[in-house]
Amino acid sequence: MADDRLSRKAEGDLTEIAIYGFENFGFVKSRAYRDNQLVLLQMLTEHPRAGAIFGSKGDRRRFVHQAHAVYDRISGNSIFVQRILHHSQDALRHLP
């Protein structure tokens, strides 16, 4: 099992997703979506190579879940979640 860490931007992404969901879909749906995202992050901790290889260097992974994609890097026994972006966002513009 890998350890996981979230970048500050990924933490901010989760907050923005929750706020948008609450404002547009209400508390119940927003909470369910957030809970599903937390389950996904736990699954990626347990199966860090579940995402597809993303980028020209092959050192980044992308896992699509509902309307968002999680972008992470694996280092040893850890994953580092860089961003959680909506499918309409340009990942290459938003990733370091």
N, CA, C and O atoms as a printed pandas DataFrame, in Angstrom:
     atom_number atom_name residue_name chain_id  residue_number  x_coord  y_coord  z_coord
0              1         N          MET        A               1    0.848   -1.180    0.000
1              2        CA          MET        A               1    0.000    0.000    0.000
2              3         C          MET        A               1    0.890    1.238    0.000
3              4         O          MET        A               1    1.878    1.314    0.730
4              5         N          ALA        A               2    0.521    2.192   -0.825
5              6        CA          ALA        A               2    1.277    3.441   -0.911
6              7         C          ALA        A               2    0.711    4.465    0.068
7              8         O          ALA        A               2   -0.446    4.389    0.481
8              9         N          ASP        A               3    1.556    5.416    0.422
9             10        CA          ASP        A               3    1.089    6.566    1.192
10            11         C          ASP        A               3    0.637    7.615    0.176
11            12         O          ASP        A               3    1.105    7.620   -0.962
12            13         N          ASP        A               4   -0.260    8.488    0.580
13            14        CA          ASP        A               4   -0.671    9.533   -0.349
14            15         C          ASP        A               4   -0.488   10.903    0.266
15            16         O          ASP        A               4   -0.580   11.092    1.479
16            17         N          ARG        A               5   -0.230   11.841   -0.608
17            18        CA          ARG        A               5   -0.131   13.239   -0.224
18            19         C          ARG        A               5   -0.832   14.048   -1.299
19            20         O          ARG        A               5   -0.832   13.679   -2.474
20            21         N          LEU        A               6   -1.424   15.144   -0.885
21            22        CA          LEU        A               6   -2.077   16.055   -1.817
22            23         C          LEU        A               6   -1.331   17.375   -1.834
23            24         O          LEU        A               6   -0.956   17.905   -0.788
24            25         N          SER        A               7   -1.121   17.895   -3.024
25            26        CA          SER        A               7   -0.526   19.222   -3.130
26            27         C          SER        A               7   -1.530   20.246   -2.611
27            28         O          SER        A               7   -2.715   19.949   -2.460
28            29         N          ARG        A               8   -1.054   21.424   -2.347
29            30        CA          ARG        A               8   -1.965   22.498   -1.917
30            31         C          ARG        A               8   -2.999   22.785   -3.000
31            32         O          ARG        A               8   -4.161   23.069   -2.707
32            33         N          LYS        A               9   -2.562   22.707   -4.253
33            34        CA          LYS        A               9   -3.503   22.954   -5.348
34            35         C          LYS        A               9   -4.560   21.857   -5.411
35            36         O          LYS        A               9   -5.725   22.147   -5.686
36            37         N          ALA        A              10   -4.182   20.603   -5.162
37            38        CA          ALA        A              10   -5.161   19.511   -5.154
38            39         C          ALA        A              10   -6.148   19.689   -4.000
39            40         O          ALA        A              10   -7.342   19.433   -4.161
40            41         N          GLU        A              11   -5.659   20.122   -2.847
41            42        CA          GLU        A              11   -6.562   20.409   -1.721
42            43         C          GLU        A              11   -7.537   21.519   -2.104
43            44         O          GLU        A              11   -8.727   21.448   -1.798
44            45         N          GLY        A              12   -7.016   22.546   -2.779
45            46        CA          GLY        A              12   -7.867   23.635   -3.250
46            47         C          GLY        A              12   -8.880   23.159   -4.284
47            48         O          GLY        A              12  -10.026   23.609   -4.298
48            49         N          ASP        A              13   -8.445   22.239   -5.153
49            50        CA          ASP        A              13   -9.361   21.670   -6.144
50            51         C          ASP        A              13  -10.531   20.982   -5.455
51            52         O          ASP        A              13  -11.681   21.163   -5.855
52            53         N          LEU        A              14  -10.245   20.193   -4.423
53            54        CA          LEU        A              14  -11.314   19.502   -3.691
54            55         C          LEU        A              14  -12.288   20.496   -3.063
55            56         O          LEU        A              14  -13.500   20.280   -3.076
56            57         N          THR        A              15  -11.757   21.571   -2.521
57            58        CA          THR        A              15  -12.607   22.598   -1.919
58            59         C          THR        A              15  -13.485   23.251   -2.982
59            60         O          THR        A              15  -14.685   23.431   -2.775
60            61         N          GLU        A              16  -12.892   23.603   -4.115
61            62        CA          GLU        A              16  -13.658   24.233   -5.188
62            63         C          GLU        A              16  -14.737   23.300   -5.736
63            64         O          GLU        A              16  -15.849   23.735   -6.035
64            65         N          ILE        A              17  -14.407   22.029   -5.864
65            66        CA          ILE        A              17  -15.390   21.047   -6.344
66            67         C          ILE        A              17  -16.564   20.974   -5.375
67            68         O          ILE        A              17  -17.719   20.926   -5.799
68            69         N          ALA        A              18  -16.273   20.965   -4.074
69            70        CA          ALA        A              18  -17.332   20.886   -3.061
70            71         C          ALA        A              18  -18.218   22.131   -3.103
71            72         O          ALA        A              18  -19.442   22.020   -3.036
72            73         N          ILE        A              19  -17.621   23.297   -3.211
73            74        CA          ILE        A              19  -18.392   24.543   -3.250
74            75         C          ILE        A              19  -19.266   24.585   -4.502
75            76         O          ILE        A              19  -20.453   24.903   -4.430
76            77         N          TYR        A              20  -18.671   24.261   -5.648
77            78        CA          TYR        A              20  -19.436   24.258   -6.896
78            79         C          TYR        A              20  -20.596   23.263   -6.815
79            80         O          TYR        A              20  -21.720   23.572   -7.210
80            81         N          GLY        A              21  -20.312   22.084   -6.306
81            82        CA          GLY        A              21  -21.353   21.067   -6.181
82            83         C          GLY        A              21  -22.482   21.507   -5.277
83            84         O          GLY        A              21  -23.653   21.301   -5.596
84            85         N          PHE        A              22  -22.140   22.111   -4.152
85            86        CA          PHE        A              22  -23.163   22.589   -3.220
86            87         C          PHE        A              22  -24.027   23.663   -3.863
87            88         O          PHE        A              22  -25.253   23.625   -3.768
88            89         N          GLU        A              23  -23.373   24.629   -4.522
89            90        CA          GLU        A              23  -24.106   25.743   -5.123
90            91         C          GLU        A              23  -24.984   25.313   -6.298
91            92         O          GLU        A              23  -26.027   25.919   -6.546
92            93         N          ASN        A              24  -24.568   24.268   -7.024
93            94        CA          ASN        A              24  -25.282   23.876   -8.233
94            95         C          ASN        A              24  -26.153   22.630   -8.095
95            96         O          ASN        A              24  -27.095   22.442   -8.864
96            97         N          PHE        A              25  -25.839   21.782   -7.119
97            98        CA          PHE        A              25  -26.560   20.515   -7.006
98            99         C          PHE        A              25  -27.113   20.251   -5.613
99           100         O          PHE        A              25  -27.847   19.283   -5.414
100          101         N          GLY        A              26  -26.772   21.093   -4.652
101          102        CA          GLY        A              26  -27.271   20.917   -3.302
102          103         C          GLY        A              26  -26.351   20.087   -2.434
103          104         O          GLY        A              26  -25.405   19.459   -2.910
104          105         N          PHE        A              27  -26.654   20.101   -1.145
105          106        CA          PHE        A              27  -25.797   19.461   -0.152
106          107         C          PHE        A              27  -25.671   17.954   -0.359
107          108         O          PHE        A              27  -24.561   17.421   -0.334
108          109         N          VAL        A              28  -26.784   17.265   -0.561
109          110        CA          VAL        A              28  -26.767   15.800   -0.623
110          111         C          VAL        A              28  -25.918   15.310   -1.790
111          112         O          VAL        A              28  -25.068   14.438   -1.612
112          113         N          LYS        A              29  -26.136   15.857   -2.972
113          114        CA          LYS        A              29  -25.358   15.421   -4.142
114          115         C          LYS        A              29  -23.899   15.838   -4.030
115          116         O          LYS        A              29  -23.000   15.086   -4.405
116          117         N          SER        A              30  -23.668   17.043   -3.510
117          118        CA          SER        A              30  -22.301   17.510   -3.338
118          119         C          SER        A              30  -21.530   16.607   -2.374
119          120         O          SER        A              30  -20.380   16.249   -2.626
120          121         N          ARG        A              31  -22.173   16.252   -1.281
121          122        CA          ARG        A              31  -21.542   15.391   -0.276
122          123         C          ARG        A              31  -21.257   14.002   -0.848
123          124         O          ARG        A              31  -20.192   13.434   -0.604
124          125         N          ALA        A              32  -22.208   13.456   -1.610
125          126        CA          ALA        A              32  -22.017   12.133   -2.224
126          127         C          ALA        A              32  -20.850   12.160   -3.212
127          128         O          ALA        A              32  -20.046   11.229   -3.254
128          129         N          TYR        A              33  -20.759   13.228   -4.005
129          130        CA          TYR        A              33  -19.670   13.344   -4.976
130          131         C          TYR        A              33  -18.334   13.438   -4.253
131          132         O          TYR        A              33  -17.359   12.799   -4.647
132          133         N          ARG        A              34  -18.295   14.242   -3.189
133          134        CA          ARG        A              34  -17.070   14.377   -2.402
134          135         C          ARG        A              34  -16.670   13.047   -1.775
135          136         O          ARG        A              34  -15.498   12.671   -1.801
136          137         N          ASP        A              35  -17.643   12.336   -1.212
137          138        CA          ASP        A              35  -17.357   11.037   -0.614
138          139         C          ASP        A              35  -16.803   10.068   -1.655
139          140         O          ASP        A              35  -15.879    9.309   -1.363
140          141         N          ASN        A              36  -17.362   10.088   -2.871
141          142        CA          ASN        A              36  -16.843    9.228   -3.939
142          143         C          ASN        A              36  -15.417    9.599   -4.305
143          144         O          ASN        A              36  -14.604    8.722   -4.601
144          145         N          GLN        A              37  -15.106   10.881   -4.288
145          146        CA          GLN        A              37  -13.739   11.298   -4.597
146          147         C          GLN        A              37  -12.769   10.834   -3.507
147          148         O          GLN        A              37  -11.644   10.436   -3.807
148          149         N          LEU        A              38  -13.196   10.883   -2.261
149          150        CA          LEU        A              38  -12.339   10.405   -1.169
150          151         C          LEU        A              38  -12.109    8.898   -1.265
151          152         O          LEU        A              38  -11.012    8.414   -0.984
152          153         N          VAL        A              39  -13.143    8.159   -1.661
153          154        CA          VAL        A              39  -12.991    6.714   -1.880
154          155         C          VAL        A              39  -11.996    6.475   -3.017
155          156         O          VAL        A              39  -11.153    5.582   -2.931
156          157         N          LEU        A              40  -12.095    7.266   -4.070
157          158        CA          LEU        A              40  -11.157    7.143   -5.188
158          159         C          LEU        A              40   -9.723    7.391   -4.731
159          160         O          LEU        A              40   -8.818    6.638   -5.093
160          161         N          LEU        A              41   -9.510    8.436   -3.941
161          162        CA          LEU        A              41   -8.150    8.724   -3.458
162          163         C          LEU        A              41   -7.623    7.582   -2.595
163          164         O          LEU        A              41   -6.439    7.251   -2.661
164          165         N          GLN        A              42   -8.482    6.985   -1.796
165          166        CA          GLN        A              42   -8.070    5.829   -0.993
166          167         C          GLN        A              42   -7.711    4.654   -1.902
167          168         O          GLN        A              42   -6.715    3.970   -1.668
168          169         N          MET        A              43   -8.514    4.421   -2.932
169          170        CA          MET        A              43   -8.234    3.334   -3.874
170          171         C          MET        A              43   -6.897    3.563   -4.567
171          172         O          MET        A              43   -6.127    2.620   -4.754
172          173         N          LEU        A              44   -6.611    4.815   -4.952
173          174        CA          LEU        A              44   -5.330    5.102   -5.591
174          175         C          LEU        A              44   -4.161    4.886   -4.628
175          176         O          LEU        A              44   -3.062    4.528   -5.052
176          177         N          THR        A              45   -4.397    5.100   -3.354
177          178        CA          THR        A              45   -3.368    4.814   -2.356
178          179         C          THR        A              45   -3.062    3.320   -2.329
179          180         O          THR        A              45   -1.905    2.914   -2.221
180          181         N          GLU        A              46   -4.102    2.516   -2.426
181          182        CA          GLU        A              46   -3.941    1.063   -2.386
182          183         C          GLU        A              46   -3.466    0.484   -3.718
183          184         O          GLU        A              46   -2.826   -0.567   -3.752
184          185         N          HIS        A              47   -3.782    1.174   -4.813
185          186        CA          HIS        A              47   -3.426    0.712   -6.163
186          187         C          HIS        A              47   -2.861    1.891   -6.956
187          188         O          HIS        A              47   -3.515    2.392   -7.871
188          189         N          PRO        A              48   -1.669    2.331   -6.616
189          190        CA          PRO        A              48   -1.131    3.566   -7.190
190          191         C          PRO        A              48   -0.944    3.541   -8.704
191          192         O          PRO        A              48   -0.887    4.602   -9.327
192          193         N          ARG        A              49   -0.848    2.380   -9.302
193          194        CA          ARG        A              49   -0.652    2.300  -10.743
194          195         C          ARG        A              49   -1.968    2.116  -11.508
195          196         O          ARG        A              49   -1.959    1.735  -12.678
196          197         N          ALA        A              50   -3.089    2.385  -10.849
197          198        CA          ALA        A              50   -4.397    2.210  -11.480
198          199         C          ALA        A              50   -4.642    3.221  -12.593
199          200         O          ALA        A              50   -5.360    2.928  -13.549
200          201         N          GLY        A              51   -4.065    4.384  -12.478
201          202        CA          GLY        A              51   -4.274    5.414  -13.492
202          203         C          GLY        A              51   -3.472    5.137  -14.751
203          204         O          GLY        A              51   -2.477    4.414  -14.730
204          205         N          ALA        A              52   -3.927    5.728  -15.847
205          206        CA          ALA        A              52   -3.218    5.614  -17.120
206          207         C          ALA        A              52   -2.001    6.531  -17.103
207          208         O          ALA        A              52   -2.029    7.600  -16.492
208          209         N          ILE        A              53   -0.948    6.115  -17.768
209          210        CA          ILE        A              53    0.241    6.957  -17.887
210          211         C          ILE        A              53   -0.142    8.204  -18.678
211          212         O          ILE        A              53   -0.826    8.120  -19.698
212          213         N          PHE        A              54    0.307    9.358  -18.196
213          214        CA          PHE        A              54   -0.044   10.637  -18.800
214          215         C          PHE        A              54    1.216   11.465  -18.969
215          216         O          PHE        A              54    2.035   11.550  -18.054
216          217         N          GLY        A              55    1.371   12.066  -20.116
217          218        CA          GLY        A              55    2.509   12.952  -20.354
218          219         C          GLY        A              55    3.624   12.252  -21.101
219          220         O          GLY        A              55    3.689   11.024  -21.140
220          221         N          SER        A              56    4.489   13.035  -21.685
221          222        CA          SER        A              56    5.548   12.504  -22.534
222          223         C          SER        A              56    6.645   11.785  -21.759
223          224         O          SER        A              56    7.320   10.919  -22.314
224          225         N          LYS        A              57    6.835   12.126  -20.496
225          226        CA          LYS        A              57    7.892   11.492  -19.703
226          227         C          LYS        A              57    7.449   10.166  -19.089
227          228         O          LYS        A              57    8.285    9.351  -18.698
228          229         N          GLY        A              58    6.155    9.952  -19.004
229          230        CA          GLY        A              58    5.641    8.714  -18.439
230          231         C          GLY        A              58    5.726    8.642  -16.926
231          232         O          GLY        A              58    5.576    7.565  -16.348
232          233         N          ASP        A              59    5.966    9.773  -16.276
233          234        CA          ASP        A              59    6.114    9.766  -14.820
234          235         C          ASP        A              59    4.864   10.273  -14.099
235          236         O          ASP        A              59    4.848   10.393  -12.874
236          237         N          ARG        A              60    3.847   10.560  -14.851
237          238        CA          ARG        A              60    2.609   11.088  -14.272
238          239         C          ARG        A              60    1.472   10.142  -14.658
239          240         O          ARG        A              60    1.491    9.531  -15.726
240          241         N          ARG        A              61    0.490   10.034  -13.774
241          242        CA          ARG        A              61   -0.667    9.188  -14.050
242          243         C          ARG        A              61   -1.939   10.002  -13.972
243          244         O          ARG        A              61   -2.006   11.029  -13.297
244          245         N          ARG        A              62   -2.951    9.516  -14.686
245          246        CA          ARG        A              62   -4.254   10.184  -14.748
246          247         C          ARG        A              62   -5.326    9.130  -14.524
247          248         O          ARG        A              62   -5.345    8.090  -15.182
248          249         N          PHE        A              63   -6.214    9.416  -13.588
249          250        CA          PHE        A              63   -7.336    8.521  -13.329
250          251         C          PHE        A              63   -8.614    9.339  -13.429
251          252         O          PHE        A              63   -8.835   10.265  -12.648
252          253         N          VAL        A              64   -9.460    8.984  -14.406
253          254        CA          VAL        A              64  -10.706    9.711  -14.632
254          255         C          VAL        A              64  -11.802    9.100  -13.768
255          256         O          VAL        A              64  -11.978    7.882  -13.717
256          257         N          HIS        A              65  -12.527    9.977  -13.094
257          258        CA          HIS        A              65  -13.640    9.551  -12.236
258          259         C          HIS        A              65  -14.756   10.566  -12.369
259          260         O          HIS        A              65  -14.614   11.717  -11.956
260          261         N          GLN        A              66  -15.865   10.136  -12.945
261          262        CA          GLN        A              66  -17.006   11.005  -13.184
262          263         C          GLN        A              66  -16.553   12.221  -13.987
263          264         O          GLN        A              66  -15.992   12.047  -15.069
264          265         N          ALA        A              67  -16.770   13.428  -13.511
265          266        CA          ALA        A              67  -16.451   14.629  -14.290
266          267         C          ALA        A              67  -15.032   15.145  -14.060
267          268         O          ALA        A              67  -14.647   16.160  -14.640
268          269         N          HIS        A              68  -14.252   14.462  -13.225
269          270        CA          HIS        A              68  -12.917   14.946  -12.878
270          271         C          HIS        A              68  -11.849   13.885  -13.130
271          272         O          HIS        A              68  -12.142   12.696  -13.259
272          273         N          ALA        A              69  -10.621   14.344  -13.196
273          274        CA          ALA        A              69   -9.482   13.441  -13.324
274          275         C          ALA        A              69   -8.470   13.786  -12.239
275          276         O          ALA        A              69   -8.224   14.957  -11.950
276          277         N          VAL        A              70   -7.894   12.758  -11.649
277          278        CA          VAL        A              70   -6.849   12.911  -10.641
278          279         C          VAL        A              70   -5.511   12.730  -11.349
279          280         O          VAL        A              70   -5.302   11.738  -12.047
280          281         N          TYR        A              71   -4.614   13.683  -11.168
281          282        CA          TYR        A              71   -3.271   13.622  -11.753
282          283         C          TYR        A              71   -2.274   13.437  -10.620
283          284         O          TYR        A              71   -2.215   14.244   -9.692
284          285         N          ASP        A              72   -1.487   12.360  -10.705
285          286        CA          ASP        A              72   -0.536   12.099   -9.632
286          287         C          ASP        A              72    0.783   11.590  -10.174
287          288         O          ASP        A              72    0.913   11.241  -11.347
288          289         N          ARG        A              73    1.743   11.560   -9.290
289          290        CA          ARG        A              73    3.058   10.974   -9.565
290          291         C          ARG        A              73    3.329    9.943   -8.483
291          292         O          ARG        A              73    2.930   10.110   -7.331
292          293         N          ILE        A              74    4.013    8.877   -8.871
293          294        CA          ILE        A              74    4.373    7.833   -7.924
294          295         C          ILE        A              74    5.861    7.969   -7.635
295          296         O          ILE        A              74    6.681    8.112   -8.542
296          297         N          SER        A              75    6.185    7.921   -6.349
297          298        CA          SER        A              75    7.573    7.973   -5.931
298          299         C          SER        A              75    7.760    6.961   -4.818
299          300         O          SER        A              75    7.283    7.165   -3.702
300          301         N          GLY        A              76    8.449    5.877   -5.113
301          302        CA          GLY        A              76    8.646    4.833   -4.109
302          303         C          GLY        A              76    7.318    4.242   -3.698
303          304         O          GLY        A              76    6.592    3.696   -4.529
304          305         N          ASN        A              77    6.993    4.345   -2.419
305          306        CA          ASN        A              77    5.737    3.823   -1.887
306          307         C          ASN        A              77    4.686    4.907   -1.692
307          308         O          ASN        A              77    3.718    4.715   -0.957
308          309         N          SER        A              78    4.877    6.036   -2.347
309          310        CA          SER        A              78    3.961    7.154   -2.154
310          311         C          SER        A              78    3.385    7.625   -3.472
311          312         O          SER        A              78    4.018    7.514   -4.522
312          313         N          ILE        A              79    2.174    8.153   -3.399
313          314        CA          ILE        A              79    1.648    8.899   -4.535
314          315         C          ILE        A              79    1.527   10.344   -4.091
315          316         O          ILE        A              79    1.225   10.638   -2.935
316          317         N          PHE        A              80    1.765   11.224   -5.026
317          318        CA          PHE        A              80    1.624   12.649   -4.777
318          319         C          PHE        A              80    0.591   13.170   -5.760
319          320         O          PHE        A              80    0.850   13.252   -6.960
320          321         N          VAL        A              81   -0.584   13.524   -5.247
321          322        CA          VAL        A              81   -1.662   14.032   -6.086
322          323         C          VAL        A              81   -1.376   15.492   -6.379
323          324         O          VAL        A              81   -1.353   16.331   -5.478
324          325         N          GLN        A              82   -1.159   15.780   -7.649
325          326        CA          GLN        A              82   -0.824   17.145   -8.044
326          327         C          GLN        A              82   -2.065   18.001   -8.239
327          328         O          GLN        A              82   -2.125   19.130   -7.750
328          329         N          ARG        A              83   -3.060   17.472   -8.953
329          330        CA          ARG        A              83   -4.283   18.240   -9.222
330          331         C          ARG        A              83   -5.460   17.288   -9.365
331          332         O          ARG        A              83   -5.293   16.099   -9.640
332          333         N          ILE        A              84   -6.653   17.835   -9.173
333          334        CA          ILE        A              84   -7.910   17.152   -9.467
334          335         C          ILE        A              84   -8.681   18.133  -10.330
335          336         O          ILE        A              84   -9.200   19.135   -9.837
336          337         N          LEU        A              85   -8.755   17.839  -11.631
337          338        CA          LEU        A              85   -9.266   18.802  -12.599
338          339         C          LEU        A              85  -10.526   18.298  -13.289
339          340         O          LEU        A              85  -10.685   17.101  -13.529
340          341         N          HIS        A              86  -11.408   19.224  -13.601
341          342        CA          HIS        A              86  -12.606   18.923  -14.373
342          343         C          HIS        A              86  -12.183   18.546  -15.791
343          344         O          HIS        A              86  -11.169   19.026  -16.296
344          345         N          HIS        A              87  -12.975   17.677  -16.427
345          346        CA          HIS        A              87  -12.597   17.212  -17.761
346          347         C          HIS        A              87  -12.492   18.345  -18.779
347          348         O          HIS        A              87  -11.826   18.182  -19.801
348          349         N          SER        A              88  -13.126   19.482  -18.530
349          350        CA          SER        A              88  -13.064   20.599  -19.461
350          351         C          SER        A              88  -11.786   21.450  -19.284
351          352         O          SER        A              88  -11.504   22.309  -20.119
352          353         N          GLN        A              89  -11.030   21.224  -18.230
353          354        CA          GLN        A              89   -9.818   21.997  -17.979
354          355         C          GLN        A              89   -8.639   21.413  -18.739
355          356         O          GLN        A              89   -8.534   20.196  -18.889
356          357         N          ASP        A              90   -7.763   22.266  -19.212
357          358        CA          ASP        A              90   -6.565   21.873  -19.926
358          359         C          ASP        A              90   -5.512   21.437  -18.897
359          360         O          ASP        A              90   -4.900   22.267  -18.225
360          361         N          ALA        A              91   -5.317   20.127  -18.792
361          362        CA          ALA        A              91   -4.420   19.583  -17.764
362          363         C          ALA        A              91   -2.991   20.093  -17.938
363          364         O          ALA        A              91   -2.339   20.438  -16.953
364          365         N          LEU        A              92   -2.503   20.146  -19.157
365          366        CA          LEU        A              92   -1.123   20.564  -19.359
366          367         C          LEU        A              92   -0.904   22.008  -18.914
367          368         O          LEU        A              92    0.198   22.370  -18.501
368          369         N          ARG        A              93   -1.938   22.826  -18.994
369          370        CA          ARG        A              93   -1.833   24.209  -18.534
370          371         C          ARG        A              93   -1.818   24.298  -17.008
371          372         O          ARG        A              93   -1.200   25.201  -16.444
372          373         N          HIS        A              94   -2.494   23.370  -16.344
373          374        CA          HIS        A              94   -2.658   23.446  -14.890
374          375         C          HIS        A              94   -1.674   22.594  -14.094
375          376         O          HIS        A              94   -1.596   22.715  -12.872
376          377         N          LEU        A              95   -0.932   21.745  -14.772
377          378        CA          LEU        A              95    0.022   20.877  -14.058
378          379         C          LEU        A              95    1.412   21.509  -14.059
379          380         O          LEU        A              95    1.793   22.208  -14.998
380          381         N          PRO        A              96    2.163   21.247  -12.978
381          382        CA          PRO        A              96    3.526   21.800  -12.913
382          383         C          PRO        A              96    4.449   21.125  -13.926
383          384         O          PRO        A              96    5.629   21.466  -14.008
